[in-house]
Coordinates of C-alpha atoms in Angstrom, one line a residue:
M1287 CA 21.6 -8.0 -68.0
F1288 CA 18.0 -7.8 -66.7
N1289 CA 16.8 -11.2 -68.1
H1290 CA 15.5 -12.3 -64.7
Y1291 CA 13.3 -9.2 -64.6
P1292 CA 9.9 -8.8 -66.3
D1293 CA 10.0 -6.5 -69.4
W1294 CA 8.7 -3.4 -67.6
A1295 CA 11.3 -3.7 -64.9
G1296 CA 14.1 -4.1 -67.4
E1297 CA 12.9 -1.0 -69.2
F1298 CA 12.8 0.8 -65.7
A1299 CA 16.4 -0.3 -64.9
R1300 CA 17.7 0.9 -68.3
K1301 CA 16.1 4.3 -68.0
Y1302 CA 17.4 4.8 -64.5
L1303 CA 20.9 3.8 -65.5
S1304 CA 20.9 6.5 -68.2
R1305 CA 21.3 8.9 -65.2
T1306 CA 19.0 11.5 -66.8
I1307 CA 15.8 10.7 -64.9
N1308 CA 15.2 9.9 -61.3
Q1309 CA 11.4 10.0 -61.0
F1310 CA 9.1 7.3 -62.5
I1311 CA 5.4 6.6 -62.6
L1312 CA 4.5 2.9 -62.6
H1313 CA 0.9 2.4 -63.8
G1314 CA -1.4 -0.3 -65.0
N1315 CA -1.4 -3.7 -63.4
V1316 CA 0.2 -2.4 -60.2
H1317 CA -1.8 -4.4 -57.7
D1318 CA -0.7 -7.8 -59.0
L1319 CA 2.2 -10.1 -58.4
V1320 CA 5.6 -9.7 -60.2
P1321 CA 7.3 -12.8 -61.7
L1322 CA 11.0 -12.9 -60.7
K1323 CA 13.2 -15.6 -62.3
R1324 CA 15.7 -17.4 -60.1
E1325 CA 18.2 -20.0 -61.3
S1326 CA 15.8 -22.9 -61.5
T1327 CA 12.4 -21.4 -60.3
T1328 CA 10.2 -18.3 -60.7
E1329 CA 8.9 -16.5 -57.7
F1330 CA 5.8 -14.3 -57.7
V1331 CA 6.1 -11.4 -55.3
R1332 CA 4.1 -8.2 -54.5
L1333 CA 5.2 -5.1 -56.4
K1334 CA 6.4 -3.2 -53.4
S1335 CA 8.3 -6.2 -52.2
F1336 CA 9.9 -6.6 -55.6
L1337 CA 10.9 -2.9 -55.7
S1338 CA 12.2 -2.7 -52.1
E1339 CA 14.0 -6.1 -51.8
E1340 CA 15.1 -6.8 -55.4
F1341 CA 15.1 -3.7 -57.6
F1342 CA 16.3 -1.3 -54.9
G1343 CA 17.8 -4.1 -52.7
A1344 CA 21.3 -2.4 -52.8
R1345 CA 19.9 1.0 -51.7
D1346 CA 20.8 2.2 -48.2
Y1347 CA 17.3 3.3 -47.4
V1348 CA 14.0 2.5 -49.0
I1349 CA 11.0 4.5 -47.8
F1350 CA 7.3 4.1 -48.5
Y1351 CA 4.5 6.6 -48.2
D1352 CA 0.8 6.6 -48.8
R1353 CA -2.0 8.7 -47.3
S1354 CA -3.4 5.9 -45.1
S1355 CA -0.2 4.4 -43.6
G1356 CA 1.9 7.5 -43.7
I1357 CA 5.7 6.9 -43.8
Y1358 CA 7.0 3.4 -43.4
F1359 CA 10.3 1.6 -44.1
R1360 CA 11.8 -1.4 -45.7
D1361 CA 13.7 -2.5 -42.6
Q1362 CA 14.3 -1.5 -39.0
E1363 CA 17.7 0.0 -39.9
S1364 CA 16.0 2.6 -42.2
R1365 CA 13.4 3.3 -39.6
K1366 CA 16.0 3.8 -36.8
D1367 CA 18.1 6.1 -39.0
F1368 CA 15.1 8.2 -39.9
N1369 CA 13.9 8.5 -36.3
Q1370 CA 17.4 9.6 -35.2
A1371 CA 17.4 12.3 -37.8
L1372 CA 13.8 13.3 -36.8
A1373 CA 14.7 13.5 -33.1
G1374 CA 17.5 15.9 -33.9
R1375 CA 15.2 18.1 -35.9
D1376 CA 12.6 18.0 -33.0
S1377 CA 15.1 19.2 -30.5
L1378 CA 16.3 22.0 -32.8
L1379 CA 12.9 23.3 -33.8
G1380 CA 10.8 22.2 -30.8
T1381 CA 8.5 19.9 -32.8
E1382 CA 7.3 16.4 -31.7
Y1383 CA 7.3 14.5 -35.0
A1384 CA 9.4 11.7 -33.6
D1385 CA 6.5 10.8 -31.3
K1386 CA 3.8 10.9 -34.0
L1387 CA 4.6 11.1 -37.7
P1388 CA 2.3 13.2 -39.9
K1389 CA 0.4 11.5 -42.7
D1390 CA -0.7 14.5 -44.8
P1391 CA 1.6 14.9 -47.9
V1392 CA 2.7 18.5 -47.3
R1393 CA 4.2 17.9 -43.9
V1394 CA 5.5 14.4 -44.9
F1395 CA 7.3 15.8 -48.0
S1396 CA 8.7 18.6 -45.9
L1397 CA 10.2 16.1 -43.4
L1398 CA 11.4 13.8 -46.2
E1399 CA 13.1 16.6 -48.2
Q1400 CA 15.2 17.6 -45.2
Y1401 CA 16.1 14.0 -44.5
F1402 CA 17.0 13.3 -48.1
R1403 CA 19.3 16.3 -48.4
V1404 CA 21.2 15.4 -45.2
R1405 CA 21.7 11.7 -46.3
I1406 CA 22.5 12.6 -49.9
D1407 CA 25.3 14.8 -48.5
S1408 CA 26.6 11.7 -46.7
N1409 CA 26.6 9.8 -50.1
K1410 CA 23.7 7.5 -49.0
S1411 CA 21.5 5.9 -51.7
I1412 CA 17.7 6.4 -51.3
A1413 CA 14.5 5.2 -53.0
L1414 CA 11.1 6.7 -52.1
I1415 CA 8.0 4.7 -53.2
V1416 CA 4.7 6.6 -53.1
D1417 CA 1.7 4.3 -53.4
Y1418 CA -1.8 5.5 -54.5
A1419 CA -0.2 8.5 -56.0
E1420 CA -3.6 9.7 -57.4
T1421 CA -4.6 10.6 -53.9
I1422 CA -1.5 12.8 -53.5
I1423 CA -1.5 14.6 -56.9
P1424 CA -5.0 13.9 -58.4
M1425 CA -6.1 14.9 -61.9
N1426 CA -7.5 18.4 -61.7
E1427 CA -7.8 21.4 -64.0
A1428 CA -5.2 24.0 -63.1
G1429 CA -7.8 26.4 -61.7
S1430 CA -9.3 23.9 -59.4
T1431 CA -6.1 22.4 -57.9
G1432 CA -6.1 22.7 -54.1
S1433 CA -3.2 24.2 -52.2
E1434 CA -2.1 20.8 -50.8
D1435 CA -2.0 19.3 -54.3
R1436 CA 0.0 22.2 -55.6
T1437 CA 2.5 22.0 -52.8
S1438 CA 2.9 18.2 -53.4
M1439 CA 3.5 18.9 -57.1
V1440 CA 6.2 21.4 -56.2
Y1441 CA 8.0 18.9 -54.0
L1442 CA 7.9 16.1 -56.6
S1443 CA 8.9 18.4 -59.4
R1444 CA 11.8 19.8 -57.4
W1445 CA 13.1 16.3 -56.6
A1446 CA 12.9 15.4 -60.3
H1447 CA 15.0 18.2 -61.6
D1448 CA 17.1 19.4 -58.7
P1449 CA 20.8 18.8 -59.7
M1450 CA 21.6 17.6 -56.2
F1451 CA 19.0 14.8 -56.4
L1452 CA 19.9 14.0 -60.0
A1453 CA 23.6 13.6 -59.2
A1454 CA 22.8 11.3 -56.2
D1455 CA 21.7 7.7 -56.2
F1456 CA 18.1 8.8 -55.5
T1457 CA 14.8 7.6 -57.1
T1458 CA 11.2 8.5 -56.6
V1459 CA 8.6 6.0 -57.7
L1460 CA 4.9 7.0 -58.0
I1461 CA 2.5 4.0 -58.2
T1462 CA -1.0 4.4 -59.6
E1463 CA -3.4 2.2 -61.5
N1464 CA -4.6 4.7 -64.1
L1465 CA -2.2 7.3 -65.5
A1466 CA -5.2 9.5 -66.3
D1467 CA -5.9 9.8 -62.5
L1468 CA -2.7 11.8 -62.0
N1469 CA -2.2 15.5 -62.4
K1470 CA -1.0 16.1 -66.0
T1471 CA 1.6 18.6 -64.8
V1472 CA 3.5 15.7 -63.2
V1473 CA 2.8 13.2 -65.9
Q1474 CA 4.0 15.5 -68.7
N1475 CA 7.0 16.7 -66.8
P1476 CA 10.1 16.1 -69.0
Y1477 CA 12.0 15.0 -65.9
T1478 CA 9.4 12.2 -65.1
D1479 CA 9.0 9.0 -67.1
S1480 CA 6.0 6.6 -67.0
I1481 CA 6.2 2.8 -67.3
R1482 CA 3.2 0.6 -67.9
I1483 CA 2.9 -2.8 -66.2
N1484 CA 0.8 -5.0 -68.4
I1485 CA -1.6 -7.7 -67.5
P1486 CA 0.1 -11.1 -67.9
N1487 CA 0.3 -12.7 -71.3
Q1488 CA -0.5 -16.4 -72.1
Q1489 CA 3.0 -17.6 -71.5
Q1490 CA 3.2 -15.9 -68.1
R1491 CA -0.2 -17.3 -67.1
A1492 CA 0.9 -20.8 -68.0
Q1493 CA 4.0 -20.4 -66.0
F1494 CA 2.1 -19.1 -63.0
V1495 CA -0.4 -22.1 -63.1
S1496 CA 2.6 -24.5 -63.1
N1497 CA 4.1 -22.6 -60.2
E1498 CA 0.9 -22.7 -58.1
L1499 CA 0.0 -26.3 -58.7
K1500 CA 2.3 -29.2 -59.2
E1501 CA 1.4 -31.6 -62.1
E1502 CA -0.3 -34.2 -59.9
Q1503 CA -2.3 -31.5 -58.1
F1504 CA -3.4 -29.9 -61.3
Q1505 CA -4.4 -33.2 -62.9
A1506 CA -6.6 -33.9 -59.8
L1507 CA -8.3 -30.5 -59.9
S1508 CA -8.8 -29.8 -63.6
E1509 CA -10.7 -31.4 -66.5
V1510 CA -8.8 -29.1 -69.0
S1511 CA -5.1 -28.8 -69.8
K1512 CA -2.8 -26.1 -68.5
K1513 CA -2.6 -24.6 -72.0
V1514 CA -6.4 -24.2 -72.1
V1515 CA -6.4 -22.6 -68.6
A1516 CA -3.8 -20.2 -69.8
Q1517 CA -5.8 -19.4 -72.9
Q1518 CA -9.1 -19.1 -71.2
T1519 CA -7.8 -16.7 -68.5
A1520 CA -6.8 -13.9 -71.0
G1521 CA -7.5 -10.6 -69.3
L1522 CA -7.0 -11.9 -65.7
N1523 CA -4.0 -11.0 -63.6
F1524 CA -2.0 -13.5 -61.4
I1525 CA -4.1 -12.7 -58.3
N1526 CA -7.3 -13.4 -60.2
I1527 CA -5.9 -16.7 -61.5
R1528 CA -4.8 -17.6 -58.0
S1529 CA -8.4 -17.1 -56.8
V1530 CA -9.7 -19.5 -59.5
L1531 CA -7.1 -22.1 -58.6
S1532 CA -7.7 -21.6 -54.8
N1533 CA -11.4 -22.1 -55.3
A1534 CA -10.9 -25.4 -57.1
R1535 CA -8.4 -26.5 -54.4
E1536 CA -10.4 -25.4 -51.3
N1537 CA -13.9 -26.2 -52.5
K1538 CA -13.0 -29.3 -54.5
E1539 CA -14.6 -27.8 -57.6
K1540 CA -13.1 -29.1 -60.8
I1541 CA -11.8 -26.6 -63.3
T1542 CA -13.9 -26.9 -66.4
H1543 CA -14.5 -24.7 -69.5
R1544 CA -17.7 -23.5 -68.0
R1545 CA -16.3 -22.7 -64.6
L1546 CA -13.3 -20.8 -66.2
S1547 CA -15.7 -18.8 -68.4
E1548 CA -17.9 -17.9 -65.4
A1549 CA -15.0 -17.0 -63.2
K1550 CA -13.4 -14.9 -65.9
K1551 CA -16.6 -12.9 -66.6
E1552 CA -17.1 -12.3 -62.9
L1553 CA -13.5 -11.3 -62.2
I1554 CA -13.1 -9.0 -65.3
E1555 CA -16.5 -7.3 -64.7
S1556 CA -15.3 -6.6 -61.1
E1557 CA -11.8 -5.5 -62.2
A1558 CA -13.5 -3.0 -64.7
Y1559 CA -15.6 -1.6 -61.8
G1560 CA -18.8 -2.9 -63.5
L1561 CA -18.1 -0.8 -66.6
L1562 CA -17.8 -3.9 -68.9
E1563 CA -20.5 -6.4 -69.4
F1564 CA -20.1 -9.8 -71.1
V1565 CA -22.7 -10.4 -73.9
D1566 CA -24.2 -13.9 -73.6
T1567 CA -26.8 -15.5 -75.8
D1568 CA -28.0 -18.9 -77.0
Y1569 CA -29.0 -17.5 -80.4
T1570 CA -26.9 -17.7 -83.5
L1571 CA -27.1 -15.9 -86.9
D1572 CA -29.6 -18.7 -87.9
N1573 CA -32.1 -17.0 -85.6
V1574 CA -31.7 -13.6 -87.4
A1575 CA -34.5 -13.1 -89.9
G1576 CA -33.6 -11.5 -93.2
H1577 CA -30.3 -9.6 -93.7
T1578 CA -29.1 -12.5 -95.8
K1579 CA -26.1 -10.8 -97.4
V1580 CA -25.0 -9.2 -94.1
K1581 CA -25.2 -12.6 -92.4
Q1582 CA -23.1 -14.1 -95.2
H1583 CA -20.5 -11.4 -94.8
L1584 CA -20.3 -11.8 -91.0
R1585 CA -19.9 -15.6 -91.3
Q1586 CA -17.0 -15.0 -93.6
A1587 CA -15.4 -13.0 -90.8
V1588 CA -16.1 -15.9 -88.4
Q1589 CA -14.4 -18.3 -90.7
A1590 CA -11.4 -16.0 -91.1
L1591 CA -11.0 -15.7 -87.3
K1592 CA -11.2 -19.5 -86.9
N1593 CA -8.6 -20.0 -89.7
G1594 CA -6.3 -17.5 -87.9
R1595 CA -6.5 -14.9 -90.7
R1596 CA -6.8 -11.9 -88.5
D1597 CA -4.9 -9.8 -91.0
V1598 CA -7.9 -9.8 -93.4
L1599 CA -10.5 -8.6 -90.9
P1600 CA -11.6 -5.0 -90.6
M1601 CA -10.6 -2.9 -87.6
G1602 CA -14.3 -2.6 -86.8
Y1603 CA -17.9 -2.5 -88.1
L1604 CA -20.4 0.3 -88.2
V1605 CA -23.9 -1.3 -88.1
C1606 CA -26.6 1.1 -89.0
G1607 CA -30.3 1.1 -90.0
P1608 CA -33.7 2.3 -88.7
V1609 CA -34.8 1.5 -85.2
G1610 CA -36.2 -2.0 -84.8
T1611 CA -34.3 -3.6 -87.6
G1612 CA -32.3 -5.8 -85.1
K1613 CA -28.9 -4.3 -85.0
T1614 CA -28.2 -5.3 -81.4
F1615 CA -29.7 -8.7 -81.9
L1616 CA -27.6 -9.4 -85.1
V1617 CA -24.3 -8.4 -83.3
T1618 CA -25.3 -10.4 -80.2
C1619 CA -26.0 -13.5 -82.4
F1620 CA -22.6 -13.0 -84.1
S1621 CA -20.9 -13.1 -80.7
N1622 CA -22.2 -16.7 -80.2
E1623 CA -20.9 -17.9 -83.5
V1624 CA -17.5 -16.2 -83.6
G1625 CA -16.0 -18.1 -80.6
I1626 CA -14.4 -15.2 -78.9
P1627 CA -15.9 -13.2 -75.9
M1628 CA -17.9 -10.1 -76.7
V1629 CA -18.3 -7.3 -74.2
K1630 CA -20.6 -4.3 -74.1
L1631 CA -19.2 -1.0 -72.8
K1632 CA -21.4 0.5 -70.1
N1633 CA -21.5 4.1 -69.0
F1634 CA -18.0 5.0 -67.9
R1635 CA -18.5 8.7 -67.6
S1636 CA -18.4 10.3 -64.2
Q1637 CA -19.2 13.7 -62.7
W1638 CA -15.9 13.7 -60.9
Q1639 CA -12.8 15.4 -62.4
G1640 CA -10.4 12.9 -64.0
V1641 CA -12.5 9.8 -63.2
T1642 CA -13.9 9.4 -66.7
E1643 CA -10.5 9.2 -68.3
G1644 CA -9.3 6.8 -65.6
N1645 CA -12.2 4.5 -66.2
L1646 CA -11.6 4.5 -69.9
E1647 CA -7.9 3.8 -69.5
K1648 CA -8.7 0.8 -67.3
I1649 CA -11.3 -0.5 -69.8
L1650 CA -9.0 -0.2 -72.8
S1651 CA -6.1 -1.9 -70.9
L1652 CA -8.4 -4.9 -70.1
L1653 CA -9.6 -5.1 -73.7
K1654 CA -6.0 -5.3 -74.9
A1655 CA -5.3 -8.0 -72.3
M1656 CA -8.5 -10.0 -73.2
A1657 CA -7.8 -10.1 -77.0
P1658 CA -9.1 -11.6 -79.1
V1659 CA -12.4 -9.9 -78.1
A1660 CA -15.3 -8.2 -79.8
V1661 CA -16.6 -4.9 -78.4
M1662 CA -20.2 -3.8 -78.8
I1663 CA -21.2 -0.1 -78.4
D1664 CA -24.9 0.6 -78.8
E1665 CA -26.2 4.1 -79.7
A1666 CA -22.6 4.9 -80.7
D1667 CA -23.5 8.4 -82.0
A1668 CA -24.4 9.5 -78.5
Y1669 CA -22.0 7.2 -76.5
L1670 CA -18.7 8.1 -78.1
G1671 CA -19.1 11.9 -78.3
D1672 CA -17.1 14.2 -80.6
R1673 CA -13.6 15.6 -80.9
D1674 CA -15.1 19.1 -80.8
A1675 CA -17.5 18.5 -77.8
G1676 CA -17.4 21.3 -75.3
G1677 CA -19.0 22.4 -72.0
D1678 CA -17.3 19.7 -69.8
S1679 CA -13.8 21.0 -69.4
G1680 CA -12.6 19.0 -72.4
V1681 CA -13.5 15.6 -71.0
S1682 CA -15.6 14.5 -74.0
S1683 CA -12.9 15.5 -76.5
R1684 CA -10.2 13.7 -74.5
V1685 CA -12.4 10.6 -74.2
F1686 CA -13.1 10.7 -78.0
S1687 CA -9.3 11.1 -78.7
Q1688 CA -8.5 8.1 -76.4
I1689 CA -11.0 5.8 -78.1
A1690 CA -10.1 7.0 -81.6
T1691 CA -6.4 6.4 -81.0
F1692 CA -7.0 3.0 -79.5
M1693 CA -9.3 1.9 -82.4
S1694 CA -6.8 2.8 -85.0
D1695 CA -3.9 0.8 -83.5
T1696 CA -3.2 -1.7 -86.3
Q1697 CA -1.6 -4.1 -83.8
N1698 CA -5.2 -4.8 -82.7
R1699 CA -6.5 -5.8 -86.1
G1700 CA -8.4 -9.1 -85.7
R1701 CA -7.7 -9.0 -82.0
I1702 CA -10.1 -6.3 -80.9
L1703 CA -13.2 -6.2 -83.2
W1704 CA -15.4 -3.1 -82.8
F1705 CA -19.1 -3.0 -83.5
L1706 CA -20.5 0.5 -83.4
M1707 CA -24.3 0.5 -83.7
T1708 CA -26.5 3.5 -84.5
A1709 CA -29.7 4.5 -86.2
R1710 CA -28.2 7.9 -87.1
P1711 CA -24.7 7.3 -88.7
D1712 CA -24.8 10.8 -90.0
L1713 CA -24.4 12.1 -86.5
M1714 CA -21.2 10.1 -85.9
P1715 CA -17.9 12.0 -86.4
V1716 CA -16.1 11.0 -89.6
D1717 CA -13.0 10.3 -87.5
L1718 CA -14.6 7.1 -86.2
K1719 CA -16.2 6.0 -89.5
R1720 CA -13.1 6.4 -91.6
Q1721 CA -11.0 3.5 -92.9
G1722 CA -8.6 2.3 -90.2
R1723 CA -11.3 2.4 -87.5
A1724 CA -14.9 1.3 -88.3
E1725 CA -14.0 0.2 -91.8
E1726 CA -17.0 -1.9 -92.8
H1727 CA -20.3 -0.2 -92.7
L1728 CA -23.3 -2.6 -92.7
A1729 CA -26.8 -1.4 -93.3
L1730 CA -29.9 -3.2 -92.0
F1731 CA -33.5 -2.6 -93.3
A1732 CA -37.0 -3.6 -92.5
P1733 CA -38.3 -6.7 -94.5
H1734 CA -39.5 -5.8 -98.0
T1735 CA -40.2 -9.0 -99.9
K1736 CA -42.8 -11.7 -99.1
E1737 CA -40.0 -14.1 -98.2
E1738 CA -38.4 -11.6 -95.8
R1739 CA -41.7 -10.9 -94.1
I1740 CA -42.5 -14.6 -93.5
E1741 CA -38.9 -15.3 -92.4
L1742 CA -39.2 -12.5 -89.8
F1743 CA -42.6 -13.8 -88.6
E1744 CA -41.2 -17.3 -88.2
A1745 CA -38.1 -16.0 -86.3
M1746 CA -40.2 -13.8 -84.0
K1747 CA -42.7 -16.6 -83.4
K1748 CA -39.8 -18.7 -82.2
K1749 CA -38.2 -15.9 -80.1
T1750 CA -41.5 -15.0 -78.4
G1751 CA -42.5 -18.7 -77.9
L1752 CA -45.8 -18.2 -79.7
D1753 CA -47.6 -21.5 -79.8
L1754 CA -50.2 -21.6 -82.6
T1755 CA -53.0 -24.1 -82.7
E1756 CA -52.2 -24.8 -86.3
E1757 CA -49.6 -23.8 -89.0
Y1758 CA -50.6 -20.4 -90.2
V1759 CA -49.1 -17.3 -91.8
P1760 CA -51.4 -14.2 -91.5
K1761 CA -52.4 -12.4 -94.6
V1762 CA -51.3 -9.0 -93.2
I1763 CA -47.8 -10.4 -93.2
E1764 CA -47.9 -12.5 -96.4
Q1765 CA -49.3 -9.7 -98.5
G1766 CA -47.4 -6.8 -96.7
L1767 CA -50.6 -5.0 -95.8
K1768 CA -48.7 -3.5 -92.8
S1769 CA -45.1 -2.8 -92.3
F1770 CA -43.5 -4.5 -89.3
S1771 CA -39.9 -4.1 -88.1
G1772 CA -38.4 -6.9 -85.9
A1773 CA -39.3 -4.9 -82.8
D1774 CA -42.9 -4.3 -84.0
M1775 CA -43.4 -8.0 -84.9
E1776 CA -42.1 -9.1 -81.4
A1777 CA -44.5 -6.6 -79.7
A1778 CA -47.5 -7.7 -81.8
L1779 CA -46.9 -11.4 -81.3
T1780 CA -46.6 -10.8 -77.5
R1781 CA -50.0 -9.1 -77.6
A1782 CA -51.5 -12.1 -79.3
K1783 CA -50.2 -14.3 -76.5
F1784 CA -51.7 -11.8 -74.0
R1785 CA -55.1 -12.0 -75.7
A1786 CA -55.0 -15.8 -75.6
A1787 CA -54.1 -15.8 -71.9
A1788 CA -56.9 -13.3 -71.2
Q1789 CA -59.3 -15.9 -72.7
D1790 CA -57.7 -18.6 -70.5
Q1791 CA -56.1 -20.3 -73.6
E1792 CA -52.6 -21.8 -73.6
R1793 CA -52.2 -21.6 -77.4
V1794 CA -53.0 -18.8 -79.9
T1795 CA -55.6 -19.4 -82.6
P1796 CA -55.3 -17.9 -86.1
E1797 CA -58.3 -15.7 -85.3
I1798 CA -56.6 -14.2 -82.1
L1799 CA -53.4 -13.7 -84.1
D1800 CA -55.2 -11.9 -86.9
I1801 CA -57.1 -9.6 -84.4
A1802 CA -53.8 -8.8 -82.6
L1803 CA -51.9 -8.0 -85.8
N1804 CA -54.7 -5.9 -87.3
D1805 CA -55.2 -4.1 -84.0
F1806 CA -51.5 -3.3 -83.6
L1807 CA -50.5 0.3 -84.3
P1808 CA -46.7 0.8 -84.0
P1809 CA -45.6 4.3 -83.0
T1810 CA -45.1 5.9 -86.4
Y1811 CA -42.5 8.6 -87.1
P1812 CA -42.4 8.2 -90.9
E1813 CA -40.0 11.1 -91.6
E1814 CA -37.5 10.0 -88.9
I1815 CA -37.7 6.4 -90.2
E1816 CA -37.1 7.5 -93.7
L1817 CA -34.2 9.7 -92.6
Q1818 CA -32.6 6.7 -90.7
T1819 CA -33.2 4.4 -93.8
L1820 CA -31.6 6.8 -96.3
S1821 CA -28.7 7.5 -93.9
A1822 CA -28.0 3.8 -93.7
V1823 CA -28.2 3.5 -97.5
I1824 CA -25.7 6.3 -98.0
E1825 CA -23.4 5.0 -95.3
C1826 CA -23.1 1.3 -96.5
T1827 CA -19.6 0.6 -97.9
S1828 CA -20.6 -2.3 -100.0
K1829 CA -23.1 -2.2 -102.9
E1830 CA -23.5 -5.9 -102.7
L1831 CA -24.8 -5.7 -99.1
L1832 CA -27.6 -3.3 -100.0
P1833 CA -31.1 -4.7 -100.8
E1834 CA -31.7 -4.6 -104.6
R1835 CA -34.2 -1.7 -104.3
Y1836 CA -31.5 0.6 -103.0
R1837 CA -28.5 -0.4 -105.2
E1838 CA -29.2 1.8 -108.2
M1839 CA -30.6 4.8 -106.3
D1840 CA -28.9 8.1 -107.3
R1841 CA -26.7 9.1 -104.4
G1842 CA -27.0 12.8 -105.1
E1843 CA -30.8 12.5 -104.9
I1844 CA -30.5 10.5 -101.6
L1845 CA -28.3 13.2 -100.1
S1846 CA -30.7 16.0 -101.1
K1847 CA -33.6 14.0 -99.6
I1848 CA -31.6 13.6 -96.4
D1849 CA -31.0 17.3 -96.1
E1850 CA -34.7 18.0 -96.8
L1851 CA -35.7 15.5 -94.1
K1852 CA -33.3 17.0 -91.6
F1853 CA -34.7 20.5 -92.2
R1854 CA -38.3 19.3 -91.8
I1855 CA -37.6 17.3 -88.7
G1856 CA -35.6 20.2 -87.2

């Protein structure tokens, strides 16, 4: 019956025709175009145009309202009828609203309610569309809700369950990008239903590209096929894609893999309010020193993804180990090999009520639309919070619940791959570390054998661009006279380059390198490092991935030592 409608609109129509609900919240991709199938073509129209002219096209009156524009109408007939009703009210009550309509929600809703009741009595059909609903009934704790917000909620709640409105052909539509931005009293009202508008899928994106550019035009503007364009624009909405195509058309810039990738990153970071950052690197796992077993394991995941075996992949990884062991570098290098985009979550928390949950809702929606995608969260023990966190009106616990629920959605297996990194996995809540969320726990450790130390030296020599006058491996590294983590090694080799530059030398001699390495004193926190190391050992979910020296250690003794170290560190 609703085949020419997008899925969300079909759901909307079915729910309305059940005649039990007349108030709906549309949220998600609400600022995009809506595909509307005709007999032989597909049109792409703005959401409000779709609602007023197509979805509610048979209604007698369609009225719009937002704080900026105030009340406005689908057509002149609706406006004329409303003005006539308002003129009658003005003459009766001595007001002058016909000359200048109010814009604040309290007075607007008061006028509208009187108008609705009169027209419903005359068997007229009405639709009210409230845009930017979060500015009318914003998310607030009950005690901090202002009088204007409370009055607006009363009007909306009354219209949703008043028998007169329910029996009439009357609908209220609230439009907002993030459901979390709306007051929960309205969102959770049993007389109100919410419908998500998703970001376009690959088939819809391909259809849109074909609709925007005829075949000859597309061939002239693109070096890649329409299928590739549709695949590469995952996470973008129709308006974003139109901007990519328009740029190619107006500026005569060919659409290439690189241009698509750059445009996608720029547009998605903008859509996410700068709260998502794409992770780019020229390094691969070949540039990671040591961690041989972990690299093998990750490469098996890469192969599974490339073979389309997403069903065998874990929901996510917990990557732990002492500071300086290269957790972030390892995951970044993995992102270059895996062939799917990797993003890093930036700080989405806000001091303003409701904004944090809204930011997170937006981010999670984008991640789902971008899939397949890998997500990196550094310092996860501090970043993700805890279900029992307090002191912030419950924001942290709600954020934790949103992320935990999203991570455990099995539909995302192999589509959204999580990497949670921490030096203190013992501080992370069990809810996130359990099977079904961060299922694989990988542990990284400082180099222990001669081969590992030399491999780390060679890798950091390449990374820092250290140019030696001759092939040379320092004794302090070869014999393990000092312990260097990856971060320590990088810092020490950079100091060697500094010493050479101070002596006006382009290249580093073995003598200068020895002096720099012997002089280097890394900040030492032995008990903290030991605690981080043992926590990583006890956290690792695969005995095979542990270095040999840790495999046969008694777990009871390790736990006792961890408790002792925690007590001593305080």
